[in-house]
Amino acid sequence: MTLKKYDVVVIGAGPAGMTAALYASRANLSVMLLDRGIYGGQMNNTAEIENYPGFKSILGPDLSQEMYDSSVQFGADFAYGPVKKVTDHGDYKLIETAADDYEAKAIIVATGSSYRQLQIPGEEEYRGKGVSNCAVCDGAFFKNKEVVVIGGGDSAVEEGEYLTRLVDKVTIIHRRDQLRAQQILQERAFANDKIEFVWDSNVQEIVGDGNKVTSVKGINKKTKESFEINASGVFIYVGIEPMSDPFGGLDITDEKGWFLTDEKMATKIPGIFAAGDVRKKDLRQVVTATNDGGIAGQSAYHYITELEAKTAVANS
Ligand code: FAD
Ligand code: NAP
């Protein structure tokens, strides 16, 4: 393990991190873009993206590749590096990963979010055996079968619609009688013959035969009636949680772990910026992630310029 030094280390190579790396490297800073996996973030789990300007419709993995090619064109490095811990040492920050360690004048946290779990019986037992959070990755396993989608937000409704291209029937189970998803996604889902909705209901158990999922059991909250729906696959989209564990000691998130920043994407620790879904904010989209990333990259540049000016004065 070696210690590598950069002006800026960007943690997370989703749309926010890739854009941050683009802006910071174009400002002539040395930049390392780290990810615990492949670049692209949640875009890799999205079939079609039709609300990112410049593309009427583009496959998520294709937009990932386009963004990555842009982000490294001005010299930013990209490396595998699941970040374990970050510590603040004033004028420099130490980033410890499962591979190398890094020292940077500024860091940009763009670690995004992970899927919230339901924590019901069968969920963990049948993960990978029918339980999934990724229709694009796993949908093809259920060709001509019946699946259940849990949730009522953009992910549940959009991914449920995507699944109808592969499976015979999609039952979307939502805990209320109104969807949270964008209007256009709702209209498409309501018009789709392969989608059935089960309203006001909680799923209580995912049932299987020991090897694979066979059904889900739930209860209607209003009528108190129990139900069981046959399903080979269960796609859980009940919201997201921030990926902020490695930054726990820094006290720059709210109580749930979302990063708190000002409009320059600066946290309360000088030199630590955050961008994208990991921030506390209202609209979590590719376009808002890239917006945050651009601002964070530019803010890191201004921060480092001022830091270097102060250091030069102190040394003169
Ligand atoms: P992410 O895309 O989540 O990327 C974060 C990156 O950080 C990941 O690559 C992750 O591996 C990495 N990371 C996390 N922790 C660490 C660590 N400790 N060390 C190193 N790397 C780490 N938005 C749209 O605009 N249009 C859509 O059609 C659309 N469809 C969606 C469909 C689904 C199913 C979901 C879940 C979201 C969708 N979104 C869509 C939302 C959009 O994908 C997100 O808002 C966007 O990807 C957020 O970008 P980000 O860079 O902040 O985070
Ligand atoms: P979300 O918007 O938070 O929606 C989560 C859904 O799950 C809500 O309907 C919620 O119900 C339900 N839910 C939460 N906890 C539950 C529980 N314990 N049991 C049962 N249901 C529960 O999350 P998301 O849909 O994953 O979207 C995440 C972000 O990605 C959002 O910002 C979204 O806009 C974005 N996204 C965008 C697109 C797009 O632009 N095309 C596509 C996908 C995702 P309530 O409604 O009752 O709260």
mmCIF file of C-alpha atoms in Angstrom, residues 34-292:
data_model
loop_
_atom_site.group_PDB
_atom_site.id
_atom_site.type_symbol
_atom_site.label_atom_id
_atom_site.label_comp_id
_atom_site.label_asym_id
_atom_site.label_seq_id
_atom_site.Cartn_x
_atom_site.Cartn_y
_atom_site.Cartn_z
ATOM 1 C CA LEU A 34 -12.123 6.781 -6.839
ATOM 2 C CA ASP A 35 -14.897 4.232 -6.855
ATOM 3 C CA ARG A 36 -15.550 0.962 -5.069
ATOM 4 C CA GLY A 37 -16.659 -0.487 -8.415
ATOM 5 C CA ILE A 38 -17.141 0.506 -12.012
ATOM 6 C CA TYR A 39 -17.769 4.176 -12.894
ATOM 7 C CA GLY A 40 -21.337 5.279 -13.633
ATOM 8 C CA GLY A 41 -23.075 4.875 -10.269
ATOM 9 C CA GLN A 42 -26.853 4.373 -10.354
ATOM 10 C CA MET A 43 -26.903 5.066 -14.097
ATOM 11 C CA ASN A 44 -25.575 1.548 -14.592
ATOM 12 C CA ASN A 45 -28.769 0.210 -13.010
ATOM 13 C CA THR A 46 -31.078 2.308 -15.182
ATOM 14 C CA ALA A 47 -32.431 1.083 -18.503
ATOM 15 C CA GLU A 48 -33.311 4.309 -20.291
ATOM 16 C CA ILE A 49 -32.707 7.879 -19.231
ATOM 17 C CA GLU A 50 -34.938 10.361 -21.015
ATOM 18 C CA ASN A 51 -34.609 13.402 -18.792
ATOM 19 C CA TYR A 52 -30.943 14.265 -19.258
ATOM 20 C CA PRO A 53 -30.599 17.152 -21.719
ATOM 21 C CA GLY A 54 -28.778 16.425 -24.942
ATOM 22 C CA PHE A 55 -30.188 12.914 -25.299
ATOM 23 C CA LYS A 56 -33.845 12.263 -26.093
ATOM 24 C CA SER A 57 -33.285 8.820 -24.654
ATOM 25 C CA ILE A 58 -30.083 7.028 -23.761
ATOM 26 C CA LEU A 59 -29.310 3.729 -22.039
ATOM 27 C CA GLY A 60 -27.939 4.290 -18.529
ATOM 28 C CA PRO A 61 -24.668 2.393 -19.156
ATOM 29 C CA ASP A 62 -24.144 4.364 -22.401
ATOM 30 C CA LEU A 63 -24.526 7.692 -20.575
ATOM 31 C CA SER A 64 -22.092 6.379 -17.936
ATOM 32 C CA GLN A 65 -19.497 5.733 -20.618
ATOM 33 C CA GLU A 66 -20.050 9.146 -22.282
ATOM 34 C CA MET A 67 -19.634 10.888 -18.926
ATOM 35 C CA TYR A 68 -16.571 8.879 -17.984
ATOM 36 C CA ASP A 69 -14.866 9.707 -21.296
ATOM 37 C CA SER A 70 -15.549 13.414 -20.636
ATOM 38 C CA SER A 71 -14.432 13.253 -17.024
ATOM 39 C CA VAL A 72 -10.920 11.919 -17.747
ATOM 40 C CA GLN A 73 -10.222 13.954 -20.898
ATOM 41 C CA PHE A 74 -8.288 16.642 -18.973
ATOM 42 C CA GLY A 75 -6.050 14.235 -17.095
ATOM 43 C CA ALA A 76 -8.053 13.060 -14.088
ATOM 44 C CA ASP A 77 -6.978 9.589 -12.933
ATOM 45 C CA PHE A 78 -9.508 6.892 -12.108
ATOM 46 C CA ALA A 79 -8.797 4.026 -9.711
ATOM 47 C CA TYR A 80 -10.524 1.283 -7.788
ATOM 48 C CA GLY A 81 -10.717 2.412 -4.181
ATOM 49 C CA PRO A 82 -13.492 1.561 -1.761
ATOM 50 C CA VAL A 83 -12.990 4.381 0.744
ATOM 51 C CA LYS A 84 -12.960 3.154 4.342
ATOM 52 C CA LYS A 85 -12.137 6.301 6.249
ATOM 53 C CA VAL A 86 -11.439 10.000 5.742
ATOM 54 C CA THR A 87 -9.684 12.183 8.290
ATOM 55 C CA ASP A 88 -9.280 15.938 8.262
ATOM 56 C CA HIS A 89 -5.794 17.317 8.942
ATOM 57 C CA GLY A 90 -6.531 20.950 8.132
ATOM 58 C CA ASP A 91 -4.572 21.758 4.983
ATOM 59 C CA TYR A 92 -4.697 18.147 3.854
ATOM 60 C CA LYS A 93 -7.142 15.252 4.106
ATOM 61 C CA LEU A 94 -6.210 11.573 4.421
ATOM 62 C CA ILE A 95 -8.274 9.081 2.451
ATOM 63 C CA GLU A 96 -7.876 5.416 3.394
ATOM 64 C CA THR A 97 -9.129 2.839 0.918
ATOM 65 C CA ALA A 98 -9.078 -0.940 0.700
ATOM 66 C CA ALA A 99 -6.319 -0.474 -1.912
ATOM 67 C CA ASP A 100 -4.036 2.602 -1.655
ATOM 68 C CA ASP A 101 -4.154 5.608 0.675
ATOM 69 C CA TYR A 102 -4.356 9.173 -0.602
ATOM 70 C CA GLU A 103 -3.533 12.640 0.624
ATOM 71 C CA ALA A 104 -5.443 15.539 -0.914
ATOM 72 C CA LYS A 105 -5.765 19.278 -0.386
ATOM 73 C CA ALA A 106 -9.494 18.946 -0.996
ATOM 74 C CA ILE A 107 -11.949 16.094 -1.291
ATOM 75 C CA ILE A 108 -15.313 15.889 -2.998
ATOM 76 C CA VAL A 109 -17.665 13.269 -1.573
ATOM 77 C CA ALA A 110 -20.009 11.908 -4.250
ATOM 78 C CA THR A 111 -20.837 8.485 -2.849
ATOM 79 C CA GLY A 112 -24.552 8.615 -3.651
ATOM 80 C CA SER A 113 -27.024 6.319 -1.990
ATOM 81 C CA SER A 114 -27.949 2.693 -1.488
ATOM 82 C CA TYR A 115 -31.375 1.049 -1.506
ATOM 83 C CA ARG A 116 -33.338 1.032 1.715
ATOM 84 C CA GLN A 117 -34.287 -2.475 2.823
ATOM 85 C CA LEU A 118 -37.663 -3.555 4.161
ATOM 86 C CA GLN A 119 -36.212 -5.798 6.861
ATOM 87 C CA ILE A 120 -38.949 -8.412 6.540
ATOM 88 C CA PRO A 121 -38.645 -12.205 6.713
ATOM 89 C CA GLY A 122 -37.320 -13.735 3.484
ATOM 90 C CA GLU A 123 -35.728 -10.510 2.189
ATOM 91 C CA GLU A 124 -32.139 -11.438 2.962
ATOM 92 C CA GLU A 125 -32.653 -15.201 2.674
ATOM 93 C CA TYR A 126 -33.845 -14.879 -0.938
ATOM 94 C CA ARG A 127 -31.587 -12.019 -2.077
ATOM 95 C CA GLY A 128 -30.166 -13.202 -5.401
ATOM 96 C CA LYS A 129 -32.757 -16.005 -5.433
ATOM 97 C CA GLY A 130 -35.627 -13.793 -6.549
ATOM 98 C CA VAL A 131 -35.197 -10.694 -4.373
ATOM 99 C CA SER A 132 -33.526 -7.816 -6.200
ATOM 100 C CA ASN A 133 -33.065 -4.035 -6.208
ATOM 101 C CA CYS A 134 -32.145 -3.891 -9.884
ATOM 102 C CA ALA A 135 -34.620 -4.619 -12.667
ATOM 103 C CA VAL A 136 -32.044 -3.893 -15.352
ATOM 104 C CA CYS A 137 -29.580 -6.389 -13.828
ATOM 105 C CA ASP A 138 -31.990 -9.167 -12.884
ATOM 106 C CA GLY A 139 -35.203 -8.659 -14.885
ATOM 107 C CA ALA A 140 -34.193 -11.122 -17.603
ATOM 108 C CA PHE A 141 -34.200 -13.984 -15.065
ATOM 109 C CA PHE A 142 -37.986 -13.662 -14.866
ATOM 110 C CA LYS A 143 -38.866 -13.806 -18.555
ATOM 111 C CA ASN A 144 -42.528 -14.832 -18.989
ATOM 112 C CA LYS A 145 -42.993 -15.074 -15.211
ATOM 113 C CA GLU A 146 -44.852 -12.930 -12.666
ATOM 114 C CA VAL A 147 -43.073 -10.474 -10.389
ATOM 115 C CA VAL A 148 -43.901 -8.091 -7.565
ATOM 116 C CA VAL A 149 -42.505 -4.575 -7.228
ATOM 117 C CA ILE A 150 -42.686 -2.884 -3.829
ATOM 118 C CA GLY A 151 -42.812 0.923 -3.560
ATOM 119 C CA GLY A 152 -44.581 3.903 -5.106
ATOM 120 C CA GLY A 153 -41.775 6.276 -6.115
ATOM 121 C CA ASP A 154 -40.033 6.913 -9.442
ATOM 122 C CA SER A 155 -37.890 3.786 -9.105
ATOM 123 C CA ALA A 156 -40.749 1.366 -8.410
ATOM 124 C CA VAL A 157 -42.977 2.724 -11.155
ATOM 125 C CA GLU A 158 -40.304 3.227 -13.824
ATOM 126 C CA GLU A 159 -38.575 -0.088 -13.169
ATOM 127 C CA GLY A 160 -41.961 -1.835 -12.911
ATOM 128 C CA GLU A 161 -42.779 -0.516 -16.366
ATOM 129 C CA TYR A 162 -39.392 -1.684 -17.659
ATOM 130 C CA LEU A 163 -40.057 -5.182 -16.284
ATOM 131 C CA THR A 164 -43.253 -5.498 -18.360
ATOM 132 C CA ARG A 165 -41.010 -5.813 -21.432
ATOM 133 C CA LEU A 166 -39.719 -9.083 -20.004
ATOM 134 C CA VAL A 167 -42.269 -10.628 -17.688
ATOM 135 C CA ASP A 168 -45.941 -11.636 -18.006
ATOM 136 C CA LYS A 169 -47.249 -9.589 -15.101
ATOM 137 C CA VAL A 170 -46.010 -6.953 -12.639
ATOM 138 C CA THR A 171 -47.880 -6.315 -9.405
ATOM 139 C CA ILE A 172 -46.872 -3.046 -7.764
ATOM 140 C CA ILE A 173 -47.639 -3.061 -4.052
ATOM 141 C CA HIS A 174 -47.710 0.388 -2.471
ATOM 142 C CA ARG A 175 -48.347 1.345 1.136
ATOM 143 C CA ARG A 176 -50.647 4.267 0.214
ATOM 144 C CA ASP A 177 -53.403 4.835 -2.376
ATOM 145 C CA GLN A 178 -51.402 7.456 -4.311
ATOM 146 C CA LEU A 179 -48.075 7.136 -6.066
ATOM 147 C CA ARG A 180 -45.153 9.416 -5.299
ATOM 148 C CA ALA A 181 -43.702 8.916 -8.817
ATOM 149 C CA GLN A 182 -43.579 11.657 -11.470
ATOM 150 C CA GLN A 183 -46.865 12.157 -13.348
ATOM 151 C CA ILE A 184 -45.512 10.944 -16.695
ATOM 152 C CA LEU A 185 -44.339 7.669 -15.126
ATOM 153 C CA GLN A 186 -47.685 7.195 -13.387
ATOM 154 C CA GLU A 187 -49.620 7.706 -16.628
ATOM 155 C CA ARG A 188 -47.513 5.131 -18.448
ATOM 156 C CA ALA A 189 -47.928 2.599 -15.672
ATOM 157 C CA PHE A 190 -51.704 3.090 -15.422
ATOM 158 C CA ALA A 191 -51.963 2.583 -19.198
ATOM 159 C CA ASN A 192 -49.914 -0.624 -19.119
ATOM 160 C CA ASP A 193 -52.084 -3.790 -19.203
ATOM 161 C CA LYS A 194 -49.348 -5.892 -17.644
ATOM 162 C CA ILE A 195 -49.251 -3.801 -14.439
ATOM 163 C CA GLU A 196 -51.651 -4.329 -11.563
ATOM 164 C CA PHE A 197 -51.622 -2.165 -8.443
ATOM 165 C CA VAL A 198 -52.259 -3.303 -4.897
ATOM 166 C CA TRP A 199 -52.908 -0.207 -2.783
ATOM 167 C CA ASP A 200 -52.697 0.611 0.931
ATOM 168 C CA SER A 201 -50.760 -2.541 1.589
ATOM 169 C CA ASN A 202 -47.655 -3.635 3.433
ATOM 170 C CA VAL A 203 -45.639 -6.659 2.388
ATOM 171 C CA GLN A 204 -44.893 -8.677 5.503
ATOM 172 C CA GLU A 205 -42.976 -11.680 4.204
ATOM 173 C CA ILE A 206 -41.208 -12.955 1.103
ATOM 174 C CA VAL A 207 -41.939 -16.661 0.826
ATOM 175 C CA GLY A 208 -39.816 -19.259 -0.955
ATOM 176 C CA ASP A 209 -39.211 -22.961 -1.285
ATOM 177 C CA GLY A 210 -35.699 -22.805 0.151
ATOM 178 C CA ASN A 211 -34.083 -22.153 -3.253
ATOM 179 C CA LYS A 212 -36.184 -19.426 -4.816
ATOM 180 C CA VAL A 213 -38.996 -16.967 -4.194
ATOM 181 C CA THR A 214 -42.520 -18.292 -4.730
ATOM 182 C CA SER A 215 -44.823 -15.575 -3.331
ATOM 183 C CA VAL A 216 -45.188 -12.537 -1.095
ATOM 184 C CA LYS A 217 -47.522 -12.215 1.860
ATOM 185 C CA GLY A 218 -48.989 -8.901 2.936
ATOM 186 C CA ILE A 219 -51.860 -7.073 4.566
ATOM 187 C CA ASN A 220 -54.196 -4.335 3.429
ATOM 188 C CA LYS A 221 -53.822 -1.594 6.029
ATOM 189 C CA LYS A 222 -57.397 -0.318 5.610
ATOM 190 C CA THR A 223 -59.388 -3.563 5.420
ATOM 191 C CA LYS A 224 -56.896 -5.545 7.554
ATOM 192 C CA GLU A 225 -57.267 -8.398 5.039
ATOM 193 C CA SER A 226 -54.224 -10.593 4.463
ATOM 194 C CA PHE A 227 -53.182 -11.628 0.967
ATOM 195 C CA GLU A 228 -50.609 -13.830 -0.772
ATOM 196 C CA ILE A 229 -49.478 -13.121 -4.357
ATOM 197 C CA ASN A 230 -47.561 -15.689 -6.403
ATOM 198 C CA ALA A 231 -44.306 -14.262 -7.734
ATOM 199 C CA SER A 232 -40.961 -15.540 -8.967
ATOM 200 C CA GLY A 233 -39.239 -12.198 -8.420
ATOM 201 C CA VAL A 234 -39.571 -9.366 -5.905
ATOM 202 C CA PHE A 235 -38.081 -5.970 -6.747
ATOM 203 C CA ILE A 236 -37.789 -3.689 -3.733
ATOM 204 C CA TYR A 237 -37.753 0.074 -4.359
ATOM 205 C CA VAL A 238 -38.712 1.650 -1.048
ATOM 206 C CA GLY A 239 -36.310 4.575 -1.077
ATOM 207 C CA ILE A 240 -32.652 5.268 -0.612
ATOM 208 C CA GLU A 241 -30.120 5.886 2.154
ATOM 209 C CA PRO A 242 -26.917 7.927 2.016
ATOM 210 C CA MET A 243 -23.588 6.138 1.560
ATOM 211 C CA SER A 244 -21.857 8.116 4.274
ATOM 212 C CA ASP A 245 -20.386 5.562 6.704
ATOM 213 C CA PRO A 246 -16.700 6.367 5.953
ATOM 214 C CA PHE A 247 -17.326 10.007 6.925
ATOM 215 C CA GLY A 248 -19.098 9.292 10.204
ATOM 216 C CA GLY A 249 -16.449 10.866 12.415
ATOM 217 C CA LEU A 250 -16.475 14.232 10.630
ATOM 218 C CA ASP A 251 -19.865 15.506 11.853
ATOM 219 C CA ILE A 252 -20.816 17.037 8.494
ATOM 220 C CA THR A 253 -24.050 15.131 7.864
ATOM 221 C CA ASP A 254 -27.511 15.318 9.348
ATOM 222 C CA GLU A 255 -28.749 12.629 11.739
ATOM 223 C CA LYS A 256 -29.693 10.354 8.828
ATOM 224 C CA GLY A 257 -26.287 10.668 7.151
ATOM 225 C CA TRP A 258 -27.131 13.114 4.327
ATOM 226 C CA PHE A 259 -24.321 15.643 3.772
ATOM 227 C CA LEU A 260 -25.107 19.233 4.636
ATOM 228 C CA THR A 261 -23.584 21.781 2.239
ATOM 229 C CA ASP A 262 -23.998 25.392 1.208
ATOM 230 C CA GLU A 263 -24.676 26.383 -2.407
ATOM 231 C CA LYS A 264 -20.966 26.016 -3.218
ATOM 232 C CA MET A 265 -21.256 22.358 -2.155
ATOM 233 C CA ALA A 266 -18.965 23.168 0.800
ATOM 234 C CA THR A 267 -19.447 21.329 4.082
ATOM 235 C CA LYS A 268 -18.550 23.047 7.333
ATOM 236 C CA ILE A 269 -15.027 21.581 7.126
ATOM 237 C CA PRO A 270 -12.825 23.700 4.829
ATOM 238 C CA GLY A 271 -11.685 21.613 1.860
ATOM 239 C CA ILE A 272 -14.407 18.963 2.129
ATOM 240 C CA PHE A 273 -17.168 19.278 -0.455
ATOM 241 C CA ALA A 274 -20.116 17.005 -1.241
ATOM 242 C CA ALA A 275 -22.120 16.559 -4.433
ATOM 243 C CA GLY A 276 -25.030 14.537 -5.789
ATOM 244 C CA ASP A 277 -27.472 12.194 -4.101
ATOM 245 C CA VAL A 278 -25.428 11.957 -0.909
ATOM 246 C CA ARG A 279 -26.402 15.589 -0.137
ATOM 247 C CA LYS A 280 -29.549 16.565 1.705
ATOM 248 C CA LYS A 281 -31.652 17.974 -1.139
ATOM 249 C CA ASP A 282 -35.061 17.815 -2.782
ATOM 250 C CA LEU A 283 -34.465 16.517 -6.298
ATOM 251 C CA ARG A 284 -32.194 13.528 -6.853
ATOM 252 C CA GLN A 285 -31.601 13.144 -10.573
ATOM 253 C CA VAL A 286 -28.691 12.725 -12.964
ATOM 254 C CA VAL A 287 -28.977 16.361 -13.987
ATOM 255 C CA THR A 288 -28.893 17.653 -10.395
ATOM 256 C CA ALA A 289 -25.960 15.326 -9.624
ATOM 257 C CA THR A 290 -23.929 16.719 -12.543
ATOM 258 C CA ASN A 291 -24.891 20.243 -11.499
ATOM 259 C CA ASP A 292 -23.616 19.626 -7.966
#
